[in-house]
XYZ file of C-alpha atoms in Angstrom:
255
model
C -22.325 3.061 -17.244
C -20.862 1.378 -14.204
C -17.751 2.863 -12.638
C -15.641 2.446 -9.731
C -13.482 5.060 -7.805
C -11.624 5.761 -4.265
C -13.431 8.609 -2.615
C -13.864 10.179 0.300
C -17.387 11.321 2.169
C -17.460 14.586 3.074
C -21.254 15.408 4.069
C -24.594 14.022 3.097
C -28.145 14.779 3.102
C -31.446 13.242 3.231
C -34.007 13.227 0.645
C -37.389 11.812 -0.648
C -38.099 8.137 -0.554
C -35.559 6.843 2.103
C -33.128 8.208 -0.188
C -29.662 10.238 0.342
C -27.453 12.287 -1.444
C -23.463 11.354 -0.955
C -21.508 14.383 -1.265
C -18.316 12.189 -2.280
C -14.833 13.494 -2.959
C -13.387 11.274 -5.730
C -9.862 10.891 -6.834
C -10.645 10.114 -10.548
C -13.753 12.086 -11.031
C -13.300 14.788 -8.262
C -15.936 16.105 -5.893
C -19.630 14.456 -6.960
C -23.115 14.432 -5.784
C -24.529 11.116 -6.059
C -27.525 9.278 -4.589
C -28.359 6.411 -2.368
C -30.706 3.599 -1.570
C -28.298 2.003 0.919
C -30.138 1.990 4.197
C -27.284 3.972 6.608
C -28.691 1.760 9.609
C -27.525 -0.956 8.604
C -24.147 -2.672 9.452
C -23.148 -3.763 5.696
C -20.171 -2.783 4.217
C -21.591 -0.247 2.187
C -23.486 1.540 4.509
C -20.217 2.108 6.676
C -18.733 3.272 3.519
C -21.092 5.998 3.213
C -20.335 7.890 6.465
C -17.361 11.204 6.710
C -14.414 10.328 7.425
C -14.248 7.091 5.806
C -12.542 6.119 2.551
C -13.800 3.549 0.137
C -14.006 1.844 -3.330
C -17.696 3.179 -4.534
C -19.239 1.607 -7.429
C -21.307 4.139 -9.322
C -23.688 4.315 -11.765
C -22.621 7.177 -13.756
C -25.453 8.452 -16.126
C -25.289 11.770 -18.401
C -25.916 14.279 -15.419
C -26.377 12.185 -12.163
C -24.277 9.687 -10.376
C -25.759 6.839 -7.678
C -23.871 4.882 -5.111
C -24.983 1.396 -5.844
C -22.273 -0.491 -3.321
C -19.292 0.860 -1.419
C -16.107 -0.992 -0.098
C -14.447 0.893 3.493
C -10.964 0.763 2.333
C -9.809 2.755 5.583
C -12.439 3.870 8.299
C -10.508 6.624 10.803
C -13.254 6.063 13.235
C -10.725 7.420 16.036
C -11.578 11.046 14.749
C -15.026 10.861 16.600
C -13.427 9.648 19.454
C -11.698 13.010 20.595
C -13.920 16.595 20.329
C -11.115 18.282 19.098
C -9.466 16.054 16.804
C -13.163 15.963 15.106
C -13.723 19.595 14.865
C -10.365 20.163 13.086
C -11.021 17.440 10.534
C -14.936 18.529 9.806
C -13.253 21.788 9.684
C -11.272 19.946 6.726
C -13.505 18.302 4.766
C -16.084 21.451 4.946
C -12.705 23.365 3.377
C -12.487 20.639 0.875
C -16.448 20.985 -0.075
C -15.768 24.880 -1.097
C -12.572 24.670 -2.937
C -13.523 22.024 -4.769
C -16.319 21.727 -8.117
C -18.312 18.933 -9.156
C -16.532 17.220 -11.745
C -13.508 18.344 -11.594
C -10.430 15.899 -10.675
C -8.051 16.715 -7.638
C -5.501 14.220 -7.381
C -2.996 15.731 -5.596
C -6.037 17.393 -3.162
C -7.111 13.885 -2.340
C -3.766 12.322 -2.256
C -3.206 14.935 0.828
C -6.566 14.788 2.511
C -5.594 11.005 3.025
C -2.328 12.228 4.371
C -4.335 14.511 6.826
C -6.574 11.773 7.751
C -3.743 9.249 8.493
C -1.788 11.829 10.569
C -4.853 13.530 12.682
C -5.872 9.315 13.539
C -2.186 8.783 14.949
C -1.860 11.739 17.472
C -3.180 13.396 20.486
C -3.353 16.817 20.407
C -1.772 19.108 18.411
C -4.455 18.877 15.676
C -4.066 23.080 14.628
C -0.810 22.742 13.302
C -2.033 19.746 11.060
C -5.018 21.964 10.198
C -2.559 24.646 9.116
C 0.067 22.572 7.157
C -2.827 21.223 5.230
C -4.190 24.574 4.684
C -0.633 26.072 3.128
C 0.054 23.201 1.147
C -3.252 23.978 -0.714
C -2.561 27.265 -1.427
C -0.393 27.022 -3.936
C -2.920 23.889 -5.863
C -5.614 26.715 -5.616
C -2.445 28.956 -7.316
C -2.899 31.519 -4.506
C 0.803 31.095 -2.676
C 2.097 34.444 -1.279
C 5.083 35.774 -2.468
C 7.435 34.763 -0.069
C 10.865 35.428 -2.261
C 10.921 39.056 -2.673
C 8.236 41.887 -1.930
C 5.614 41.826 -3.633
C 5.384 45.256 -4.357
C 8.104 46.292 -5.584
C 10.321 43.198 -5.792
C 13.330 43.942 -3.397
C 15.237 41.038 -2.854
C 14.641 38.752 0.555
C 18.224 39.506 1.312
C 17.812 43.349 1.578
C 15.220 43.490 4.010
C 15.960 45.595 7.119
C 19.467 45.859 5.443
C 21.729 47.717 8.453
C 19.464 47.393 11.084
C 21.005 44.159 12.272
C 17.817 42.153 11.343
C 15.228 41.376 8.854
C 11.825 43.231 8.727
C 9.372 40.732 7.402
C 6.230 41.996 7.725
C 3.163 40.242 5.283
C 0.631 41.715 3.723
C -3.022 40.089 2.658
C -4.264 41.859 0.389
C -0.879 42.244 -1.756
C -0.031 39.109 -1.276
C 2.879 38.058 0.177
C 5.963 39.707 2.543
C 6.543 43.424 1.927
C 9.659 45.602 2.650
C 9.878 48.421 5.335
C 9.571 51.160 2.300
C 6.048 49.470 1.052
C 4.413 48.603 4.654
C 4.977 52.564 5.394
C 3.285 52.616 1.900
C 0.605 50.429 2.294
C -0.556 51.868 5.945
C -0.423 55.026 5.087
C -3.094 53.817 2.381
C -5.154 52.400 5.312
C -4.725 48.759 4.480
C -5.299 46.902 7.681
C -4.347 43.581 6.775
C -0.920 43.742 7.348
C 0.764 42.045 9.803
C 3.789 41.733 11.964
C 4.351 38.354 13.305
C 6.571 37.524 16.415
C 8.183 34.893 14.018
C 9.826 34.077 10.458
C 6.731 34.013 8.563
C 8.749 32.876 4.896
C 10.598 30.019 7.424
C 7.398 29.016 8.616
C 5.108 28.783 5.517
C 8.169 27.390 3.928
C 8.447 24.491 6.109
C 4.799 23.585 5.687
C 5.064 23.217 2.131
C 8.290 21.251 1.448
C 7.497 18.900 4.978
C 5.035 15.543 4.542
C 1.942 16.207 6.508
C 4.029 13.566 8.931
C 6.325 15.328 10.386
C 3.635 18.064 11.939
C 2.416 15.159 14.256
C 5.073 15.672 16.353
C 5.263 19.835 15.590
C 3.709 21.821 18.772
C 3.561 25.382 18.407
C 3.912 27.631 21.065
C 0.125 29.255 21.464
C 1.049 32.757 20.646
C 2.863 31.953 17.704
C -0.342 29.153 16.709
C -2.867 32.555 17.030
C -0.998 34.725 14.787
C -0.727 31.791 12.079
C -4.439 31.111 12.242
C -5.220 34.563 12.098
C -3.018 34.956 9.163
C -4.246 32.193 7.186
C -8.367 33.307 8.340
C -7.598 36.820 6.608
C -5.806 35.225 3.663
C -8.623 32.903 2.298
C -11.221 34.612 3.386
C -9.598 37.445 1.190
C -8.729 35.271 -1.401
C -11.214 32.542 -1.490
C -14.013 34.253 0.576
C -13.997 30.715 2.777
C -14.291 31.658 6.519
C -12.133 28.051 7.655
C -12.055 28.725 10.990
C -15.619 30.099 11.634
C -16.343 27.102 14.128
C -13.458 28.389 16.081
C -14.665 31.661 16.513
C -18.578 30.290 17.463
């Protein structure tokens, strides 16, 4: 049966026979593995639709267990992400993220919807690509159903509005491996546990993570965290879903 989809190329492979194999994020069949005879060297149409970064009608030949690419449309190339180191390590970062959350077969609409978002945004600036990466990041969170608590404490439910009660402030501390912000009462809990992945950030964590998920992937082109504040998010999010997901995202980063 012929079909035809938008998707996405996140990563590809050789194989026997002049042959490749199109790891393809679809939006109406989801992630797929499906093979090619389209010569990559050359400058058709299809074989520009076959490399990352681009997005593309595909028409497929879908059979009971295999899929193959027999021609491609470019729909949108963001060539401009190869043209700056960093802007292209943040969005391989991306689609490598996409590859593990995602399983063959399974439709993501709202997952590509957003990775298009992402791509459009990363093309238009210069610089500033981590707090992209990060927005993206959170917004998944809660399609993957993983969103920390950010309401109340997560361990024993004490209102937002009662943290650090009389101490002129409000102690919001979060906690990976509960899940969300804790109270004073449950960190002093938790550590004396030995639970290390707690942290402390210089900043409103529920603000922050709050703002990433109601804002349009738009608005964080023109978002620059200061760098302190940018190392404790990233090292936030690394413990979260590796903990969660057991996806190290930011393992290029690191070396």
């Amino acid at each position: 049966m012929i079909v035809n989809t938008e998707g996405i190329v996140l990563k590809q492979r050789k194989i026997a026979n002049n042959r490749r194999i199109i790891v393809t994020f679809s939006k109406t069949y989801g992630k797929i593995n499906a093979g090619t005879s389209i010569n990559e060297k050359s400058k058709g149409k299809s074989a520009l639709a076959l490399r990352p970064f681009t997005y593309a009608e595909y028409q497929i030949f879908k059979g009971r267990d295999y899929y193959n690419i027999d021609s491609a449309t470019v729909k949108k190339s963001y060539y401009a992400i190869g043209e700056d180191f960093d802007r292209f390590i943040v969005a391989s970062q991306i689609l490598e993220y996409i590859d593990k959350i995602t399983e063959e077969g399974q439709p993501r609409p709202m997952l590509f919807d957003l990775t298009i978002e992402f791509l459009e945004s990363i093309t238009r600036v210069s610089g500033n690509y981590e707090t992209l990466l990060y927005a993206f990041i959170v917004k998944t969170l809660r399609m993957q159903g993983i969103m920390p608590e950010l309401k109340c404490c997560i361990d024993c439910g004490k209102p937002l509005s009662e943290f650090g009660k009389g101490k002129g402030k409000k102690i919001k501390m979060f906690s990976v491996t509960s899940g969300g912000v804790i109270c004073e009462n449950c960190h002093k809990a938790e550590t004396s546990t030995g639970s290390a992945l707690i942290y402390s950030p210089s900043f409103d964590i529920i603000e922050v993570l709050q703002y990433f998920i109601l804002k349009p992937m738009e608005t964080f082109e023109k978002l620059k965290l200061r760098p302190e504040v940018s190392e404790q998010i990233k090292n936030i999010l690394a413990e979260y879903i590796k903990h969660y997901l057991d996806i190290d995202v930011f393992k290029d980063e690191k070396g």
